Amino acid sequence: MHIMPNARVYSYLRFSTPEQAKGDSRRRQTAAADAWASARGLTIDDSLKITDAGISAFKGDNKNAALGGFLALVNSGKIPKGSYLLVESLDRLSREAVLKALPSFISIINAGIIIVTLGDNNTEYSYEKMEDNFMPLMMSIMVMARANEESATKSKRVRAAWKEKRE
């Protein structure tokens, strides 16, 4: 892995419900990001607090919150090429249907930002890696599809349970 001299490291933390703030989500995601950066002699740029606490990614609500702010900086070129975006998993970025989730993922990659998923052996998604080998792109699409399916199933179960309670 070649790290560019102007590379910055950003960590994106997200969890869906306020109740999860009482659990281990924040500590777990922060510890994984810190360990990745430390192992490479890098420091996470804390000038951007990219945290969506208690914000769901199933309907893309996080695109109107901290993640949306980061995406705007990426799209305006204010995040330097060669920078890293650390996420626990791709489902932190989105749990939307693939055709809604994929454009944000691709825009980050096309801007020269490297997405690192910390929960699966530090998988790196970069333009350079996917330019000649589409398998990481295929894997990312499968991860996005699985995340959306999990959230859709959970949503149906919760709606059914509330309907049962009302009746």
Coordinates of N, CA and C in Angstrom, one line a residue:
M1 N 0.8 -1.2 0.0 CA 0.0 0.0 0.0 C 0.9 1.2 0.0
H2 N 0.7 2.1 -1.0 CA 1.4 3.3 -1.1 C 0.5 4.5 -0.5
I3 N 1.0 5.2 0.5 CA 0.2 6.3 1.0 C 0.8 7.6 0.5
M4 N -0.1 8.4 -0.1 CA 0.4 9.7 -0.7 C 0.7 10.7 0.4
P5 N 1.7 11.5 0.2 CA 2.2 12.5 1.2 C 1.1 13.4 1.7
N6 N 0.2 13.8 0.9 CA -0.9 14.7 1.3 C -2.2 14.0 1.8
A7 N -2.1 12.7 1.9 CA -3.2 11.9 2.3 C -3.8 12.3 3.7
R8 N -5.0 12.5 3.8 CA -5.7 12.7 5.0 C -6.5 11.5 5.3
V9 N -6.8 11.3 6.6 CA -7.6 10.1 7.0 C -8.8 10.7 7.8
Y10 N -9.9 10.3 7.3 CA -11.2 10.6 7.9 C -11.9 9.4 8.4
S11 N -12.6 9.5 9.5 CA -13.3 8.4 10.0 C -14.8 8.7 10.1
Y12 N -15.6 7.9 9.5 CA -17.1 8.1 9.5 C -17.7 7.1 10.5
L13 N -18.4 7.6 11.5 CA -19.1 6.7 12.4 C -20.6 6.9 12.2
R14 N -21.3 5.8 12.3 CA -22.8 5.9 12.2 C -23.4 4.7 12.9
F15 N -24.5 5.0 13.6 CA -25.3 4.0 14.1 C -26.7 4.5 14.0
S16 N -27.7 3.6 14.0 CA -29.1 4.0 13.5 C -30.0 4.6 14.6
T17 N -29.8 4.1 15.8 CA -30.8 4.6 16.8 C -30.1 5.2 18.0
P18 N -30.8 6.1 18.7 CA -30.2 6.7 19.9 C -29.9 5.7 21.0
E19 N -30.6 4.6 21.0 CA -30.4 3.6 22.0 C -29.0 3.0 21.8
Q20 N -28.5 2.9 20.6 CA -27.2 2.4 20.3 C -26.1 3.2 20.9
A21 N -26.4 4.5 21.1 CA -25.4 5.4 21.7 C -25.0 4.9 23.1
K22 N -25.9 4.2 23.8 CA -25.7 3.7 25.1 C -24.8 2.4 25.1
G23 N -24.7 1.8 23.9 CA -24.0 0.6 23.7 C -22.5 0.8 23.3
D24 N -22.0 -0.1 22.5 CA -20.6 -0.1 22.1 C -20.3 0.4 20.8
S25 N -21.3 0.9 20.0 CA -21.1 1.3 18.6 C -20.0 2.3 18.4
R26 N -20.1 3.4 19.2 CA -19.1 4.5 19.0 C -17.7 4.1 19.4
R27 N -17.6 3.4 20.5 CA -16.2 3.0 21.0 C -15.6 2.0 20.0
R28 N -16.4 1.0 19.5 CA -16.0 0.0 18.6 C -15.5 0.6 17.3
Q29 N -16.3 1.5 16.7 CA -15.9 2.1 15.4 C -14.7 3.0 15.6
T30 N -14.7 3.8 16.7 CA -13.5 4.7 16.9 C -12.2 3.9 17.1
A31 N -12.3 2.8 17.9 CA -11.1 2.0 18.2 C -10.6 1.4 16.9
A32 N -11.4 0.9 16.1 CA -11.0 0.2 14.8 C -10.3 1.3 13.9
A33 N -10.9 2.5 13.8 CA -10.3 3.5 13.0 C -8.9 4.0 13.5
D34 N -8.9 4.2 14.8 CA -7.6 4.6 15.5 C -6.5 3.5 15.3
A35 N -6.9 2.3 15.4 CA -5.9 1.2 15.2 C -5.4 1.1 13.8
W36 N -6.3 1.3 12.8 CA -5.9 1.3 11.4 C -4.9 2.4 11.2
A37 N -5.2 3.6 11.6 CA -4.4 4.8 11.3 C -3.0 4.7 12.1
S38 N -3.1 4.2 13.3 CA -1.9 4.1 14.1 C -0.9 3.1 13.5
A39 N -1.4 2.0 13.0 CA -0.6 0.9 12.4 C 0.1 1.4 11.1
R40 N -0.4 2.5 10.5 CA 0.2 3.1 9.3 C 1.0 4.4 9.6
G41 N 1.1 4.8 10.9 CA 1.7 6.0 11.3 C 1.0 7.3 10.9
L42 N -0.4 7.1 10.7 CA -1.2 8.2 10.3 C -2.1 8.7 11.5
T43 N -2.6 9.9 11.3 CA -3.5 10.5 12.3 C -4.8 10.8 11.7
I44 N -5.9 10.5 12.3 CA -7.2 10.8 11.8 C -7.4 12.3 11.9
D45 N -7.9 12.9 10.8 CA -8.2 14.3 10.8 C -9.5 14.6 11.5
D46 N -9.4 15.1 12.7 CA -10.6 15.4 13.5 C -11.2 16.8 13.2
S47 N -10.7 17.5 12.2 CA -11.3 18.8 11.8 C -12.7 18.6 11.3
L48 N -13.0 17.4 10.7 CA -14.3 17.1 10.3 C -14.9 16.0 11.3
K49 N -15.9 16.3 11.9 CA -16.6 15.3 12.8 C -17.6 14.7 11.9
I50 N -17.3 13.5 11.3 CA -18.2 12.9 10.4 C -18.9 11.7 11.2
T51 N -19.8 12.1 12.0 CA -20.6 11.2 12.9 C -22.1 11.4 12.7
D52 N -22.7 10.3 12.4 CA -24.2 10.4 12.3 C -24.7 9.4 13.4
A53 N -24.9 10.0 14.6 CA -25.3 9.2 15.7 C -26.9 9.2 15.7
G54 N -27.4 8.0 15.7 CA -28.8 7.8 15.8 C -29.5 8.2 14.5
I55 N -28.8 8.1 13.4 CA -29.4 8.4 12.0 C -29.3 7.2 11.2
S56 N -30.5 6.8 10.6 CA -30.6 5.6 9.8 C -30.0 5.9 8.4
A57 N -29.5 4.9 7.8 CA -29.0 4.9 6.4 C -29.9 4.2 5.5
F58 N -31.0 3.6 6.0 CA -31.9 2.8 5.2 C -32.6 3.6 4.2
K59 N -33.0 4.8 4.6 CA -33.7 5.7 3.6 C -32.8 6.9 3.2
G60 N -31.5 6.8 3.5 CA -30.5 7.8 3.1 C -30.5 9.0 4.0
D61 N -31.1 8.9 5.2 CA -31.2 10.1 6.1 C -29.8 10.7 6.4
N62 N -28.8 9.8 6.4 CA -27.4 10.3 6.7 C -26.8 11.1 5.5
K63 N -27.4 11.1 4.4 CA -27.0 11.9 3.3 C -27.4 13.4 3.5
N64 N -28.3 13.6 4.4 CA -28.7 14.9 4.8 C -28.1 15.4 6.1
A65 N -27.1 14.6 6.6 CA -26.5 14.9 7.8 C -25.0 15.0 7.6
A66 N -24.2 14.4 8.5 CA -22.7 14.5 8.5 C -22.2 13.9 7.2
L67 N -22.7 12.7 6.8 CA -22.2 12.1 5.6 C -22.4 13.0 4.4
G68 N -23.6 13.6 4.3 CA -23.9 14.5 3.2 C -22.9 15.7 3.2
G69 N -22.5 16.2 4.3 CA -21.5 17.3 4.3 C -20.2 16.8 3.8
F70 N -19.8 15.6 4.2 CA -18.5 15.0 3.7 C -18.6 14.8 2.1
L71 N -19.7 14.3 1.7 CA -19.9 14.1 0.2 C -19.8 15.4 -0.5
A72 N -20.4 16.5 0.0 CA -20.3 17.8 -0.6 C -18.8 18.3 -0.7
L73 N -18.0 18.0 0.3 CA -16.6 18.4 0.3 C -15.9 17.6 -0.7
V74 N -16.2 16.3 -0.8 CA -15.6 15.4 -1.8 C -15.9 15.9 -3.2
N75 N -17.2 16.2 -3.5 CA -17.6 16.6 -4.8 C -17.1 18.0 -5.2
S76 N -16.7 18.8 -4.2 CA -16.2 20.2 -4.5 C -14.7 20.1 -4.6
G77 N -14.1 19.0 -4.3 CA -12.6 18.8 -4.4 C -11.9 19.3 -3.2
K78 N -12.6 19.5 -2.1 CA -11.9 20.0 -0.9 C -11.3 18.9 -0.1
I79 N -11.6 17.6 -0.4 CA -11.0 16.5 0.3 C -9.9 16.0 -0.7
P80 N -8.6 16.1 -0.3 CA -7.5 15.8 -1.3 C -7.6 14.3 -1.8
K81 N -7.3 14.2 -3.1 CA -7.1 12.9 -3.7 C -6.1 12.1 -2.8
G82 N -6.3 10.8 -2.7 CA -5.4 10.0 -2.0 C -5.7 9.9 -0.5
S83 N -6.8 10.6 -0.1 CA -7.2 10.6 1.3 C -8.0 9.3 1.5
Y84 N -8.2 9.0 2.8 CA -8.9 7.7 3.2 C -10.1 8.1 4.0
L85 N -11.2 7.3 3.7 CA -12.4 7.4 4.5 C -12.5 6.0 5.1
L86 N -12.4 6.0 6.4 CA -12.5 4.7 7.2 C -14.0 4.5 7.7
V87 N -14.5 3.4 7.4 CA -15.8 3.0 7.8 C -15.8 1.6 8.4
E88 N -16.6 1.3 9.3 CA -16.7 -0.1 9.9 C -17.0 -1.1 8.8
S89 N -18.0 -0.7 8.0 CA -18.5 -1.5 6.9 C -19.2 -0.6 5.9
L90 N -19.4 -1.1 4.7 CA -20.1 -0.3 3.7 C -21.5 0.0 4.1
D91 N -22.1 -0.8 5.0 CA -23.5 -0.5 5.5 C -23.5 0.7 6.4
R92 N -22.4 1.2 6.9 CA -22.3 2.5 7.6 C -22.7 3.6 6.6
L93 N -22.2 3.5 5.4 CA -22.4 4.6 4.4 C -23.9 4.6 3.9
S94 N -24.4 3.4 3.7 CA -25.8 3.3 3.2 C -26.3 2.0 3.4
R95 N -27.6 2.0 3.6 CA -28.4 0.7 3.6 C -29.6 0.9 2.6
E96 N -29.4 1.8 1.8 CA -30.4 2.1 0.7 C -30.3 0.9 -0.3
A97 N -31.3 0.9 -1.2 CA -31.3 0.0 -2.3 C -30.0 0.3 -3.1
V98 N -29.4 -0.7 -3.8 CA -28.1 -0.6 -4.4 C -28.1 0.6 -5.4
L99 N -29.2 0.8 -6.2 CA -29.1 1.9 -7.2 C -29.1 3.2 -6.6
K100 N -29.5 3.3 -5.3 CA -29.5 4.6 -4.6 C -28.1 4.7 -3.8
A101 N -27.6 3.6 -3.3 CA -26.4 3.6 -2.5 C -25.1 3.8 -3.4
L102 N -25.2 3.1 -4.6 CA -24.0 3.1 -5.4 C -23.4 4.4 -5.9
P103 N -24.3 5.4 -6.3 CA -23.7 6.7 -6.8 C -22.8 7.4 -5.7
S104 N -23.2 7.4 -4.5 CA -22.3 8.0 -3.5 C -21.0 7.3 -3.4
F105 N -21.0 6.0 -3.3 CA -19.8 5.2 -3.3 C -18.9 5.5 -4.4
I106 N -19.5 5.5 -5.6 CA -18.7 5.7 -6.9 C -18.2 7.1 -6.9
S107 N -19.0 8.1 -6.4 CA -18.5 9.5 -6.4 C -17.3 9.7 -5.5
I108 N -17.3 9.0 -4.4 CA -16.1 9.0 -3.5 C -14.9 8.4 -4.2
I109 N -15.1 7.2 -4.7 CA -14.0 6.5 -5.4 C -13.5 7.4 -6.6
N110 N -14.4 7.9 -7.4 CA -14.0 8.7 -8.6 C -13.2 9.9 -8.2
A111 N -13.5 10.4 -7.0 CA -12.8 11.7 -6.6 C -11.4 11.3 -6.0
G112 N -11.0 10.0 -6.1 CA -9.7 9.7 -5.7 C -9.5 9.4 -4.2
I113 N -10.7 9.3 -3.5 CA -10.7 8.9 -2.1 C -10.8 7.4 -2.0
I114 N -10.0 6.9 -1.0 CA -10.0 5.4 -0.8 C -10.8 5.1 0.4
I115 N -11.8 4.3 0.2 CA -12.7 3.8 1.2 C -12.1 2.5 1.8
V116 N -11.9 2.5 3.1 CA -11.4 1.3 3.8 C -12.5 0.8 4.8
T117 N -12.9 -0.4 4.6 CA -13.8 -1.1 5.5 C -13.1 -1.8 6.6
L118 N -13.2 -1.4 7.8 CA -12.4 -1.9 8.9 C -12.9 -3.3 9.4
G119 N -14.1 -3.6 9.2 CA -14.7 -4.8 9.8 C -14.5 -6.0 9.0
D120 N -13.9 -5.9 7.8 CA -13.6 -7.1 6.9 C -12.2 -7.0 6.4
N121 N -11.2 -7.1 7.4 CA -9.8 -7.2 7.0 C -9.3 -5.9 6.3
N122 N -9.8 -4.8 6.6 CA -9.3 -3.5 6.0 C -9.4 -3.5 4.5
T123 N -10.5 -3.9 3.9 CA -10.6 -3.9 2.5 C -10.6 -2.5 2.0
E124 N -9.8 -2.3 1.0 CA -9.6 -0.9 0.4 C -10.4 -0.9 -1.0
Y125 N -11.2 0.1 -1.1 CA -11.9 0.3 -2.4 C -11.3 1.6 -3.0
S126 N -10.6 1.5 -4.1 CA -10.0 2.7 -4.7 C -10.2 2.6 -6.2
Y127 N -10.1 3.8 -6.8 CA -10.2 3.8 -8.3 C -9.1 3.0 -8.9
E128 N -7.9 3.1 -8.4 CA -6.8 2.3 -9.0 C -7.0 0.8 -8.9
K129 N -7.6 0.4 -7.8 CA -7.8 -1.1 -7.6 C -9.0 -1.6 -8.4
M130 N -9.9 -0.7 -8.7 CA -11.1 -1.2 -9.4 C -11.1 -0.9 -10.9
E131 N -10.1 -0.1 -11.3 CA -10.0 0.3 -12.7 C -9.8 -0.9 -13.6
D132 N -8.9 -1.8 -13.1 CA -8.6 -3.0 -13.9 C -9.2 -4.3 -13.4
N133 N -9.7 -4.2 -12.2 CA -10.3 -5.4 -11.6 C -11.7 -5.0 -11.0
F134 N -12.7 -5.5 -11.6 CA -14.1 -5.1 -11.2 C -14.6 -5.9 -10.0
M135 N -13.9 -6.9 -9.6 CA -14.4 -7.8 -8.5 C -14.6 -7.0 -7.2
P136 N -13.8 -6.1 -6.8 CA -14.1 -5.3 -5.6 C -15.4 -4.5 -5.7
L137 N -15.7 -4.0 -7.0 CA -16.9 -3.3 -7.2 C -18.1 -4.3 -7.1
M138 N -18.0 -5.5 -7.7 CA -19.0 -6.5 -7.5 C -19.3 -6.8 -6.1
M139 N -18.2 -7.0 -5.3 CA -18.3 -7.3 -3.9 C -19.0 -6.2 -3.2
S140 N -18.7 -4.9 -3.5 CA -19.3 -3.8 -2.8 C -20.8 -3.8 -3.1
I141 N -21.2 -4.1 -4.3 CA -22.6 -4.2 -4.7 C -23.3 -5.3 -3.9
M142 N -22.7 -6.4 -3.8 CA -23.3 -7.5 -3.0 C -23.5 -7.1 -1.5
V143 N -22.5 -6.4 -1.0 CA -22.6 -5.9 0.4 C -23.7 -5.0 0.6
M144 N -23.8 -4.0 -0.4 CA -24.9 -3.0 -0.4 C -26.3 -3.7 -0.5
A145 N -26.4 -4.7 -1.3 CA -27.7 -5.4 -1.5 C -28.0 -6.2 -0.2
R146 N -27.0 -6.8 0.4 CA -27.3 -7.5 1.7 C -27.7 -6.6 2.8
A147 N -27.1 -5.4 2.9 CA -27.4 -4.4 3.9 C -28.8 -3.9 3.7
N148 N -29.2 -3.6 2.5 CA -30.5 -3.2 2.2 C -31.6 -4.2 2.6
E149 N -31.3 -5.5 2.2 CA -32.2 -6.6 2.4 C -32.4 -6.8 3.9
E150 N -31.3 -6.7 4.7 CA -31.4 -6.8 6.2 C -32.3 -5.7 6.7
S151 N -32.1 -4.5 6.3 CA -32.9 -3.4 6.8 C -34.3 -3.5 6.4
A152 N -34.6 -3.9 5.2 CA -36.0 -4.0 4.7 C -36.7 -5.1 5.5
T153 N -36.0 -6.2 5.7 CA -36.6 -7.3 6.5 C -37.0 -6.8 7.9
K154 N -36.0 -6.1 8.6 CA -36.2 -5.6 9.9 C -37.4 -4.6 9.9
S155 N -37.5 -3.8 8.9 CA -38.5 -2.8 8.8 C -39.9 -3.4 8.7
K156 N -40.0 -4.5 7.9 CA -41.3 -5.2 7.7 C -41.7 -5.9 9.1
R157 N -40.7 -6.5 9.8 CA -41.0 -7.1 11.0 C -41.5 -6.1 12.1
V158 N -40.8 -5.0 12.1 CA -41.2 -3.9 13.1 C -42.6 -3.4 12.8
R159 N -42.9 -3.2 11.5 CA -44.2 -2.7 11.1 C -45.3 -3.7 11.5
A160 N -45.0 -5.0 11.2 CA -46.0 -6.1 11.5 C -46.2 -6.1 13.0
A161 N -45.1 -6.0 13.8 CA -45.3 -6.1 15.3 C -46.1 -4.9 15.8
W162 N -45.9 -3.7 15.2 CA -46.7 -2.5 15.7 C -48.2 -2.7 15.2
K163 N -48.4 -3.3 14.0 CA -49.8 -3.5 13.6 C -50.5 -4.5 14.5
E164 N -49.7 -5.5 14.9 CA -50.3 -6.5 15.8 C -50.6 -5.9 17.2
K165 N -49.8 -5.0 17.7 CA -50.0 -4.3 18.9 C -51.3 -3.4 18.8
R166 N -51.4 -2.7 17.7 CA -52.6 -1.8 17.6 C -53.9 -2.6 17.5
E167 N -53.8 -3.8 16.9 CA -55.0 -4.6 16.8 C -55.3 -5.3 18.1

